[in-house]
């Protein structure tokens, strides 16, 4: 291990307390740093591209609260508009004009979306979209890909190694087999496997859901023709194509991965960035499908806090900032500098490495590569990743605490931040 020079005594004390109060000491599992060893640092505040922990250490942040902070943490314009609407109350449980504004922005931005419903998280959006897929097609089965994450609802908690695919074995106790038996899985980037599933389950599959660019088994891009192929196969089988753009929406491009790759799904889920750091999710798509959602149609889905003025405001302001000319060019430039730099440093220091970047999303695998799917990703050297992660943390660089998570940049990251990060990476990679 890299020697510990970082003073994190307050973090340790707080986290020890948290472990007695909450399972694993956290409100969401990856935060516990289990896969990289060591203890998580406890945050005190965030601003721009930076985090400060409770011991006063400063870090350059490449997690960005897992995506929402694409304009930089605590952006002054977002904070100011939040302060203004706060005075009018935090939740109405009734229609509010801010919903119209954000809905219009989302519909204008995302090619597939003609109507949208707001919810409170990406998980909720994916749960609802699956119900809608089933309601619209009258079919119960769904295809997802190994290593893709669509929130923690029962039906999606199947990652499925080889034989597990058809058996639909749940990844978690508490998920009944009867629920996951309708979840079919295929390796990412494998069109033949998808065709086979459709052939084996004629007229039973409601659709295919996927991350159009994967961020939840590390950063994996779709092979040329993969998204187009899925569009064709679903159409041929009377099934729906759903892009889970909770992570990629407004990140890969303003219109999401579907704009970037010019493939239009029937339905789309959103989250993270559209909430600008507050809890928001959304699902939307073709008007004829969305018209099935209650009270317009019979498919029930509701939410006490859905569309609340605070969350809508953070989303609106964030999209306004992103919509300015040049933002995605800037994000791409800065992220390219980082990803190319990391690959170069790793090669210079003799490590097997692969990875890359698309817009403001990046990732590296300690792995010869290429990585086309989760099985490829699993061949990475996880011990080396843990050492790398710890070494970077010691040098003030905060990376996602798992080899199987993508990295995120923001409009607040400067070339100087990137160069500091690369200098740290060079030191660490020379030692591990
Ligand atoms: C984060 C994420 C989700 C779940 O969103 P939550 O807001 O954490 O419930 C779903 N799908 C994808 C692709 C995600 O990245």
Coordinates of C-alpha atoms and ligand atoms in Angstrom, one line a residue:
X1 CA 0.0 0.0 0.0
X2 CA 0.9 3.6 -0.5
X3 CA 2.0 5.2 2.8
X4 CA -0.7 7.1 4.6
X5 CA 0.1 10.8 4.8
X6 CA -3.4 12.1 4.8
X7 CA -4.9 13.1 8.2
X8 CA -8.5 11.8 8.2
X9 CA -9.0 11.4 11.9
X10 CA -12.3 13.3 12.0
X11 CA -13.6 11.3 9.0
X12 CA -12.7 8.1 10.8
X13 CA -14.5 9.2 14.0
X14 CA -17.7 10.3 12.2
X15 CA -17.7 7.1 10.0
X16 CA -17.3 4.9 13.1
X17 CA -20.3 6.6 14.6
X18 CA -22.3 6.2 11.3
X19 CA -21.6 2.5 11.2
X20 CA -23.5 2.0 14.5
X21 CA -26.5 4.0 13.2
X22 CA -26.9 3.1 9.5
X23 CA -26.1 -0.2 7.7
X24 CA -22.5 0.0 6.6
X25 CA -22.5 3.6 7.8
X26 CA -23.9 5.0 4.6
X27 CA -27.1 5.8 2.8
X28 CA -25.9 4.1 -0.5
X29 CA -23.5 1.2 -0.7
X30 CA -20.6 2.3 -3.1
X31 CA -19.9 5.3 -0.8
X32 CA -18.5 2.9 1.8
X33 CA -15.2 2.4 -0.2
X34 CA -15.6 -1.4 0.4
X35 CA -14.2 -2.3 -3.0
X36 CA -11.0 -0.2 -2.6
X37 CA -10.4 -0.8 1.1
X38 CA -9.8 1.9 3.6
X39 CA -12.4 4.2 4.9
X40 CA -14.5 6.8 3.1
X41 CA -13.8 10.4 3.7
X42 CA -16.6 12.4 5.2
X43 CA -17.4 15.5 3.2
X44 CA -17.9 18.9 4.7
X45 CA -18.6 21.1 1.7
X46 CA -18.3 21.2 -2.1
X47 CA -17.7 24.1 -4.6
X48 CA -16.9 24.0 -8.3
X49 CA -14.5 21.1 -9.0
X50 CA -13.5 20.7 -5.4
X51 CA -14.5 18.9 -2.2
X52 CA -13.4 19.6 1.3
X53 CA -13.5 16.9 3.9
X54 CA -14.2 17.3 7.6
X55 CA -10.5 17.3 8.4
X56 CA -10.0 20.3 6.0
X57 CA -8.3 18.3 3.2
X58 CA -9.1 19.6 -0.3
X59 CA -9.6 17.2 -3.3
X60 CA -10.2 17.6 -7.1
X61 CA -13.5 15.8 -7.6
X62 CA -14.2 13.4 -10.5
X63 CA -17.4 12.0 -9.1
X64 CA -19.6 15.1 -9.1
X65 CA -22.2 13.6 -6.7
X66 CA -22.3 10.8 -9.3
X67 CA -23.2 13.0 -12.2
X68 CA -25.5 15.9 -11.3
X69 CA -22.7 18.4 -10.7
X70 CA -21.8 18.9 -14.4
X71 CA -21.8 22.7 -14.0
X72 CA -19.6 22.4 -11.0
X73 CA -20.7 21.9 -7.4
X74 CA -22.9 24.6 -5.7
X75 CA -23.0 26.8 -8.8
X76 CA -23.8 30.4 -7.7
X77 CA -26.7 30.7 -10.3
X78 CA -28.3 27.5 -9.2
X79 CA -28.0 28.4 -5.5
X80 CA -29.4 31.9 -6.1
X81 CA -32.4 30.6 -7.9
X82 CA -33.0 28.0 -5.2
X83 CA -32.9 30.7 -2.5
X84 CA -35.5 32.7 -4.5
X85 CA -38.0 29.9 -4.9
X86 CA -37.4 28.6 -1.4
X87 CA -39.3 31.7 -0.1
X88 CA -42.4 30.5 -1.9
X89 CA -42.4 27.1 -0.3
X90 CA -40.7 23.8 -0.9
X91 CA -43.5 21.5 -2.1
X92 CA -47.0 22.2 -3.4
X93 CA -48.4 18.7 -4.2
X94 CA -50.2 20.6 -6.9
X95 CA -49.4 21.9 -10.4
X96 CA -46.6 24.5 -10.7
X97 CA -45.5 26.4 -13.7
X98 CA -41.9 25.4 -13.2
X99 CA -42.9 21.8 -14.2
X100 CA -44.0 23.2 -17.6
X101 CA -40.7 25.1 -18.0
X102 CA -38.5 22.0 -17.3
X103 CA -40.8 19.7 -19.3
X104 CA -40.5 22.0 -22.3
X105 CA -36.7 22.1 -21.9
X106 CA -36.5 18.3 -21.7
X107 CA -38.8 17.8 -24.7
X108 CA -36.8 20.4 -26.8
X109 CA -33.5 18.8 -25.9
X110 CA -34.1 15.0 -26.1
X111 CA -35.0 13.7 -29.5
X112 CA -37.3 10.8 -28.4
X113 CA -39.2 12.8 -25.8
X114 CA -42.6 14.2 -26.8
X115 CA -44.1 14.0 -23.3
X116 CA -42.5 13.6 -19.9
X117 CA -43.4 12.6 -16.3
X118 CA -41.3 13.8 -13.4
X119 CA -40.4 11.5 -10.5
X120 CA -37.9 11.7 -7.7
X121 CA -35.0 9.4 -8.7
X122 CA -33.5 7.4 -11.5
X123 CA -34.7 4.2 -9.8
X124 CA -38.3 5.5 -9.8
X125 CA -38.0 6.5 -13.5
X126 CA -36.8 3.0 -14.5
X127 CA -39.5 1.3 -12.4
X128 CA -42.2 3.3 -14.1
X129 CA -40.8 2.9 -17.6
X130 CA -40.8 -0.9 -17.2
X131 CA -44.5 -0.8 -16.1
X132 CA -45.2 1.4 -19.1
X133 CA -43.4 -0.9 -21.5
X134 CA -45.5 -3.8 -20.2
X135 CA -48.7 -1.8 -20.2
X136 CA -48.2 -0.6 -23.8
X137 CA -47.2 -3.9 -25.3
X138 CA -49.2 -6.3 -23.2
X139 CA -46.0 -8.3 -22.7
X140 CA -44.2 -9.1 -19.4
X141 CA -40.6 -9.8 -20.4
X142 CA -37.8 -7.3 -20.7
X143 CA -34.2 -7.6 -21.9
X144 CA -31.4 -5.8 -20.0
X145 CA -27.7 -6.1 -20.4
X146 CA -25.1 -7.6 -18.0
X147 CA -23.5 -4.9 -16.0
X148 CA -26.1 -2.2 -16.8
X149 CA -27.7 -0.6 -13.8
X150 CA -31.2 0.7 -13.8
X151 CA -31.8 1.4 -10.2
X152 CA -32.5 -1.0 -7.4
X153 CA -36.1 -2.1 -8.2
X154 CA -36.6 -5.9 -8.0
X155 CA -37.0 -6.6 -11.7
X156 CA -33.6 -5.0 -12.6
X157 CA -31.5 -6.7 -9.9
X158 CA -30.3 -9.3 -12.3
X159 CA -26.8 -9.2 -13.8
X160 CA -26.8 -12.8 -14.8
X161 CA -23.6 -14.8 -15.5
X162 CA -23.9 -17.4 -18.3
X163 CA -26.7 -19.8 -17.2
X164 CA -28.2 -17.3 -14.8
X165 CA -29.6 -15.4 -17.8
X166 CA -32.5 -17.7 -18.6
X167 CA -33.0 -18.7 -14.9
X168 CA -33.3 -15.1 -13.9
X169 CA -31.6 -15.6 -10.6
X170 CA -31.8 -12.5 -8.4
X171 CA -28.6 -10.7 -7.4
X172 CA -30.0 -9.9 -4.0
X173 CA -31.9 -11.9 -1.4
X174 CA -35.4 -10.5 -1.0
X175 CA -36.0 -10.4 -4.8
X176 CA -38.4 -13.1 -5.7
X177 CA -37.6 -15.4 -8.6
X178 CA -41.2 -14.9 -9.8
X179 CA -40.3 -11.2 -10.4
X180 CA -36.9 -11.7 -12.1
X181 CA -38.0 -14.6 -14.2
X182 CA -39.3 -12.0 -16.7
X183 CA -35.9 -10.2 -16.8
X184 CA -33.8 -11.6 -19.6
X185 CA -30.1 -10.6 -20.0
X186 CA -27.6 -10.4 -22.7
X187 CA -23.9 -9.3 -22.8
X188 CA -23.5 -5.7 -23.8
X189 CA -22.6 -5.1 -27.5
X190 CA -23.9 -8.6 -28.4
X191 CA -26.7 -8.2 -31.0
X192 CA -26.7 -12.0 -31.7
X193 CA -27.6 -12.7 -28.1
X194 CA -30.5 -10.2 -28.3
X195 CA -31.8 -11.8 -31.5
X196 CA -31.7 -15.2 -29.9
X197 CA -33.7 -14.0 -26.9
X198 CA -36.4 -12.6 -29.2
X199 CA -36.4 -15.9 -31.1
X200 CA -36.7 -18.0 -27.9
X201 CA -39.5 -15.8 -26.5
X202 CA -41.8 -14.9 -29.4
X203 CA -44.3 -12.1 -28.7
X204 CA -43.4 -12.1 -25.0
X205 CA -40.7 -9.4 -24.8
X206 CA -42.0 -5.8 -24.2
X207 CA -38.7 -4.3 -25.0
X208 CA -35.0 -3.7 -24.5
X209 CA -33.6 -1.3 -21.9
X210 CA -29.9 -0.2 -21.8
X211 CA -27.4 2.4 -20.9
X212 CA -26.6 3.7 -24.4
X213 CA -23.1 4.4 -23.1
X214 CA -22.3 2.3 -20.0
X215 CA -21.1 4.0 -16.8
X216 CA -22.1 1.4 -14.3
X217 CA -19.6 -1.4 -15.1
X218 CA -16.9 1.1 -15.7
X219 CA -17.0 3.3 -18.9
X220 CA -17.9 1.2 -21.9
X221 CA -19.0 2.6 -25.3
X222 CA -21.4 1.0 -27.7
X223 CA -19.7 -0.7 -30.7
X224 CA -20.5 0.7 -34.1
X225 CA -23.9 -0.5 -35.2
X226 CA -25.0 -1.8 -31.7
X227 CA -27.6 0.9 -31.0
X228 CA -28.8 0.9 -34.6
X229 CA -29.1 -2.9 -34.4
X230 CA -31.2 -2.8 -31.3
X231 CA -33.4 -0.2 -32.9
X232 CA -34.0 -2.6 -35.8
X233 CA -34.5 -5.8 -33.8
X234 CA -37.0 -4.1 -31.4
X235 CA -38.9 -2.7 -34.4
X236 CA -39.0 -6.1 -36.1
X237 CA -40.4 -7.7 -33.0
X238 CA -43.0 -5.2 -32.1
X239 CA -41.0 -4.3 -28.9
X240 CA -39.9 -1.0 -27.4
X241 CA -36.4 0.4 -27.2
X242 CA -35.6 2.3 -24.0
X243 CA -32.5 4.3 -23.3
X244 CA -31.7 4.7 -19.7
X245 CA -30.1 8.1 -19.9
X246 CA -30.1 8.7 -16.2
X247 CA -26.3 9.1 -16.4
X248 CA -25.8 10.0 -20.0
X249 CA -28.7 12.5 -20.4
X250 CA -27.3 16.0 -20.8
X251 CA -23.8 14.6 -20.3
X252 CA -22.9 12.8 -23.6
X253 CA -24.6 15.7 -25.4
X254 CA -27.3 18.2 -24.5
X255 CA -29.8 15.7 -26.1
X256 CA -28.1 12.7 -24.5
X257 CA -26.5 9.7 -26.1
X258 CA -29.4 9.4 -28.5
X259 CA -28.5 12.8 -30.0
X260 CA -24.8 11.8 -30.2
X261 CA -25.4 8.5 -31.9
X262 CA -28.5 9.6 -33.8
X263 CA -30.5 6.6 -32.7
X264 CA -34.0 7.4 -31.3
X265 CA -35.5 5.1 -28.7
X266 CA -39.2 4.9 -28.0
X267 CA -38.8 5.9 -24.3
X268 CA -36.1 7.5 -22.2
X269 CA -35.3 7.7 -18.5
X270 CA -33.5 10.7 -17.0
X271 CA -32.2 11.6 -13.6
X272 CA -29.0 13.0 -12.0
X273 CA -28.3 16.1 -14.2
X274 CA -31.9 17.1 -14.7
X275 CA -32.2 17.6 -10.9
X276 CA -29.1 19.8 -10.7
X277 CA -28.2 18.2 -7.4
X278 CA -31.8 17.8 -6.0
X279 CA -33.7 14.5 -6.2
X280 CA -35.3 14.3 -9.7
X281 CA -35.9 11.6 -12.2
X282 CA -38.1 11.6 -15.3
X283 CA -39.3 9.3 -18.0
X284 CA -40.7 10.3 -21.4
X285 CA -41.0 9.4 -25.0
X286 CA -43.5 8.9 -27.8
X287 CA -46.8 10.7 -27.2
X288 CA -48.9 7.6 -27.9
X289 CA -47.0 5.6 -25.3
X290 CA -46.9 8.4 -22.6
X291 CA -50.6 8.9 -23.0
X292 CA -51.1 5.6 -21.2
X293 CA -49.8 7.1 -18.0
X294 CA -52.4 8.1 -15.4
X295 CA -54.5 10.2 -15.3
X296 CA -54.3 10.5 -19.1
X297 CA -54.4 6.7 -19.3
X298 CA -54.7 3.5 -17.1
X299 CA -51.0 3.0 -16.1
X300 CA -50.7 4.1 -12.5
X301 CA -47.7 6.0 -11.2
X302 CA -47.7 8.9 -8.7
X303 CA -45.5 10.8 -6.3
X304 CA -46.1 13.2 -3.3
X305 CA -43.0 15.3 -3.9
X306 CA -42.8 14.8 -7.7
X307 CA -42.3 18.1 -9.7
X308 CA -41.7 20.1 -6.5
X309 CA -40.6 23.7 -7.1
X310 CA -37.1 23.4 -5.6
X311 CA -36.1 20.3 -7.6
X312 CA -37.6 21.8 -10.8
X313 CA -35.6 25.0 -10.3
X314 CA -32.3 23.3 -9.8
X315 CA -33.0 21.4 -13.0
X316 CA -34.0 24.4 -15.0
X317 CA -31.0 26.4 -14.0
X318 CA -28.6 23.6 -14.7
X319 CA -30.0 23.0 -18.1
X320 CA -29.9 26.8 -18.8
X321 CA -26.2 26.8 -18.0
X322 CA -25.5 23.7 -20.1
X323 CA -27.4 25.1 -23.1
X324 CA -25.0 28.1 -23.5
X325 CA -22.8 27.8 -26.6
X326 CA -19.5 26.0 -26.3
X327 CA -20.2 24.1 -23.1
X328 CA -20.0 20.6 -24.6
X329 CA -16.9 21.6 -26.6
X330 CA -15.3 22.7 -23.3
X331 CA -16.4 19.5 -21.5
X332 CA -15.0 17.4 -24.3
X333 CA -11.7 19.2 -24.4
X334 CA -11.0 19.0 -20.7
X335 CA -12.1 15.4 -20.5
X336 CA -10.0 14.4 -23.5
X337 CA -6.9 16.0 -21.9
X338 CA -7.6 13.9 -18.7
X339 CA -8.4 10.6 -20.3
X340 CA -5.6 10.7 -22.9
X341 CA -3.2 11.9 -20.2
X342 CA -4.1 9.0 -17.9
X343 CA -3.6 6.4 -20.7
X344 CA -0.3 8.0 -21.6
X345 CA 1.0 8.0 -18.0
X346 CA -0.1 4.4 -17.5
X347 CA 1.7 3.3 -20.6
X348 CA 4.8 5.3 -19.7
X349 CA 4.9 3.5 -16.3
X350 CA 4.4 0.1 -17.8
X351 CA 0.8 -0.7 -16.9
X352 CA -1.7 -2.6 -19.0
X353 CA -4.5 -0.1 -19.5
X354 CA -7.4 0.7 -21.7
X355 CA -10.2 3.2 -21.6
X356 CA -11.3 6.5 -23.0
X357 CA -13.8 9.3 -22.9
X358 CA -17.0 10.7 -24.5
X359 CA -17.9 14.2 -23.7
X360 CA -17.8 14.7 -19.9
X361 CA -17.6 11.0 -19.1
X362 CA -14.5 8.9 -18.9
X363 CA -12.9 5.7 -17.5
X364 CA -9.8 3.6 -17.4
X365 CA -9.5 -0.1 -16.8
X366 CA -6.3 -1.8 -15.5
X367 CA -6.8 -4.3 -18.3
X368 CA -5.1 -4.9 -21.6
X369 CA -8.5 -4.4 -23.3
X370 CA -10.5 -3.9 -25.3
X371 CA -13.5 -3.9 -23.0
X372 CA -16.8 -4.4 -24.8
X373 CA -18.9 -5.7 -21.9
X374 CA -19.0 -6.5 -18.2
X375 CA -17.1 -9.8 -18.6
X376 CA -14.2 -8.0 -20.2
X377 CA -14.3 -5.3 -17.5
X378 CA -14.1 -8.0 -14.8
X379 CA -10.7 -9.0 -16.1
X380 CA -9.2 -5.7 -14.7
X381 CA -6.6 -5.8 -12.0
X382 CA -8.7 -4.7 -9.0
X383 CA -5.9 -4.8 -6.5
X384 CA -4.0 -2.4 -8.7
X385 CA -7.1 -0.2 -9.0
X386 CA -7.4 -0.1 -5.2
X387 CA -3.8 1.0 -4.8
X388 CA -4.2 3.6 -7.5
X389 CA -7.4 4.9 -5.9
X390 CA -5.7 5.2 -2.5
X391 CA -2.6 6.9 -3.9
X392 CA -4.7 9.5 -5.8
X393 CA -6.8 10.2 -2.7
X394 CA -3.6 10.8 -0.7
X395 CA -2.6 13.3 -3.4
X396 CA -5.9 15.2 -3.3
X397 CA -7.7 13.5 -6.2
X398 CA -11.1 12.1 -5.5
X399 CA -12.0 9.2 -7.9
X400 CA -15.1 6.9 -7.8
X401 CA -14.2 4.2 -5.3
X402 CA -14.7 1.3 -7.8
X403 CA -13.1 0.1 -11.0
X404 CA -16.7 -0.4 -12.2
X405 CA -17.8 3.2 -12.1
X406 CA -17.3 5.9 -14.8
X407 CA -15.6 9.2 -14.0
X408 CA -17.2 12.6 -14.5
X409 CA -15.9 16.0 -15.2
X410 CA -17.6 19.4 -15.1
X411 CA -17.5 22.9 -16.5
X412 CA -15.6 23.9 -13.3
X413 CA -12.6 21.7 -14.0
X414 CA -9.6 23.7 -15.4
X415 CA -6.6 22.6 -17.4
X416 CA -4.6 23.2 -14.3
X417 CA -6.8 20.7 -12.3
X418 CA -6.3 18.1 -15.0
X419 CA -2.5 18.7 -15.1
X420 CA -2.3 18.3 -11.3
X421 CA -4.3 15.1 -11.6
X422 CA -2.0 13.8 -14.2
X423 CA 1.1 14.6 -12.2
X424 CA -0.4 12.8 -9.2
X425 CA -1.3 9.8 -11.5
X426 CA 2.3 9.7 -12.7
X427 CA 3.6 9.5 -9.1
X428 CA 1.1 6.9 -8.1
X429 CA 1.5 4.7 -11.2
X430 CA 5.3 4.7 -10.8
X431 CA 4.8 3.2 -7.3
X432 CA 2.2 0.6 -7.8
Ligands
LIG1 C1 -27.8 6.4 -11.2 C2 -28.5 5.5 -12.2 C3 -29.8 5.0 -11.9 C4 -30.5 5.2 -10.6 O1 -30.7 6.5 -10.3 P1 -31.0 6.9 -8.7 O2 -31.3 8.3 -8.8 O3 -29.7 6.5 -8.0 O4 -32.1 6.0 -8.2 C5 -30.4 4.4 -13.0 N1 -29.9 4.2 -14.2 C6 -28.6 4.6 -14.4 C7 -28.1 4.5 -15.8 C8 -27.9 5.3 -13.5 O5 -26.7 5.7 -13.7

